[in-house]
Amino acid sequence: MADVGEIGNRQYPPLHAAFHGEMMRFVLGALRVGDGPLTSREIADHVMVGRGLDKDDPKVAQMIRKRVGACLWKSKQAGSARE
């Protein structure tokens, strides 16, 4: 008989996971085509349209906005973007 307590929990992938580098491409692409400074919400809208996600869903919008913020921070550290 198997001891069920020893079986670990199943790891599920994150919701709306992106391929490696996909978020950075969308973020930097939005910054390239923008006329001037963009807010993280405007960049997140660009990303959601590009990935075919629902812009009106507040949970998805918040999640993508957080990922955009992480990409912007990483780009700033690398010298690719500035505030």
mmCIF file of C-alpha atoms in Angstrom:
data_model
loop_
_atom_site.group_PDB
_atom_site.id
_atom_site.type_symbol
_atom_site.label_atom_id
_atom_site.label_comp_id
_atom_site.label_asym_id
_atom_site.label_seq_id
_atom_site.Cartn_x
_atom_site.Cartn_y
_atom_site.Cartn_z
ATOM 1 C CA MET A 1 0.000 0.000 0.000
ATOM 2 C CA ALA A 2 1.358 3.433 -0.933
ATOM 3 C CA ASP A 3 1.716 6.213 1.599
ATOM 4 C CA VAL A 4 -0.091 9.189 0.038
ATOM 5 C CA GLY A 5 1.616 11.617 2.422
ATOM 6 C CA GLU A 6 4.948 11.102 0.660
ATOM 7 C CA ILE A 7 3.610 12.193 -2.728
ATOM 8 C CA GLY A 8 4.363 15.846 -3.360
ATOM 9 C CA ASN A 9 1.870 18.404 -4.602
ATOM 10 C CA ARG A 10 1.600 18.860 -8.329
ATOM 11 C CA GLN A 11 3.243 22.027 -9.625
ATOM 12 C CA TYR A 12 1.065 23.936 -12.075
ATOM 13 C CA PRO A 13 2.479 26.477 -14.519
ATOM 14 C CA PRO A 14 1.715 30.148 -13.830
ATOM 15 C CA LEU A 15 -1.440 31.560 -15.365
ATOM 16 C CA HIS A 16 -0.813 33.058 -18.818
ATOM 17 C CA ALA A 17 2.849 32.081 -18.757
ATOM 18 C CA ALA A 18 4.938 33.648 -21.518
ATOM 19 C CA PHE A 19 7.723 32.042 -23.500
ATOM 20 C CA HIS A 20 11.293 32.963 -22.582
ATOM 21 C CA GLY A 21 11.927 36.603 -23.521
ATOM 22 C CA GLU A 22 8.416 37.228 -24.838
ATOM 23 C CA MET A 23 7.458 39.783 -22.173
ATOM 24 C CA MET A 24 10.691 41.705 -22.659
ATOM 25 C CA ARG A 25 10.115 41.826 -26.434
ATOM 26 C CA PHE A 26 6.596 43.207 -25.942
ATOM 27 C CA VAL A 27 7.714 45.760 -23.343
ATOM 28 C CA LEU A 28 10.653 47.058 -25.355
ATOM 29 C CA GLY A 29 8.518 47.018 -28.508
ATOM 30 C CA ALA A 30 5.903 49.187 -26.804
ATOM 31 C CA LEU A 31 8.601 51.615 -25.694
ATOM 32 C CA ARG A 32 9.978 51.787 -29.250
ATOM 33 C CA VAL A 33 6.660 52.639 -30.896
ATOM 34 C CA GLY A 34 5.541 55.022 -28.131
ATOM 35 C CA ASP A 35 5.594 58.737 -28.896
ATOM 36 C CA GLY A 36 6.973 59.627 -25.476
ATOM 37 C CA PRO A 37 7.074 58.267 -21.941
ATOM 38 C CA LEU A 38 4.573 55.476 -21.284
ATOM 39 C CA THR A 39 2.989 54.333 -18.041
ATOM 40 C CA SER A 40 3.168 50.706 -17.002
ATOM 41 C CA ARG A 41 -0.601 50.477 -17.638
ATOM 42 C CA GLU A 42 -0.160 51.631 -21.252
ATOM 43 C CA ILE A 43 2.640 49.117 -21.780
ATOM 44 C CA ALA A 44 0.535 46.381 -20.134
ATOM 45 C CA ASP A 45 -2.335 47.200 -22.521
ATOM 46 C CA HIS A 46 0.067 46.827 -25.453
ATOM 47 C CA VAL A 47 1.251 43.464 -24.097
ATOM 48 C CA MET A 48 -2.293 42.189 -23.513
ATOM 49 C CA VAL A 49 -3.373 43.138 -27.036
ATOM 50 C CA GLY A 50 -0.266 41.493 -28.483
ATOM 51 C CA ARG A 51 -0.848 38.286 -26.553
ATOM 52 C CA GLY A 52 -4.599 38.232 -27.157
ATOM 53 C CA LEU A 53 -5.564 38.632 -23.488
ATOM 54 C CA ASP A 54 -8.714 40.342 -22.200
ATOM 55 C CA LYS A 55 -7.856 43.956 -21.296
ATOM 56 C CA ASP A 56 -11.088 44.341 -19.300
ATOM 57 C CA ASP A 57 -10.285 41.559 -16.816
ATOM 58 C CA PRO A 58 -8.841 43.321 -13.730
ATOM 59 C CA LYS A 59 -6.981 40.238 -12.434
ATOM 60 C CA VAL A 60 -5.219 39.670 -15.748
ATOM 61 C CA ALA A 61 -4.470 43.385 -16.103
ATOM 62 C CA GLN A 62 -2.910 43.520 -12.630
ATOM 63 C CA MET A 63 -0.826 40.389 -13.246
ATOM 64 C CA ILE A 64 0.486 41.676 -16.585
ATOM 65 C CA ARG A 65 1.171 45.121 -15.086
ATOM 66 C CA LYS A 66 3.306 43.474 -12.376
ATOM 67 C CA ARG A 67 5.208 41.495 -14.996
ATOM 68 C CA VAL A 68 5.703 44.670 -17.037
ATOM 69 C CA GLY A 69 7.086 46.380 -13.928
ATOM 70 C CA ALA A 70 9.532 43.517 -13.416
ATOM 71 C CA CYS A 71 10.636 43.749 -17.061
ATOM 72 C CA LEU A 72 11.102 47.506 -16.767
ATOM 73 C CA TRP A 73 13.156 47.105 -13.600
ATOM 74 C CA LYS A 74 15.320 44.456 -15.277
ATOM 75 C CA SER A 75 15.731 46.670 -18.364
ATOM 76 C CA LYS A 76 16.686 49.611 -16.171
ATOM 77 C CA GLN A 77 19.328 47.538 -14.385
ATOM 78 C CA ALA A 78 20.734 46.416 -17.758
ATOM 79 C CA GLY A 79 20.775 49.981 -19.096
ATOM 80 C CA SER A 80 18.187 49.296 -21.832
ATOM 81 C CA ALA A 81 15.545 51.623 -20.337
ATOM 82 C CA ARG A 82 15.432 54.642 -18.060
ATOM 83 C CA GLU A 83 12.814 56.416 -15.978
#
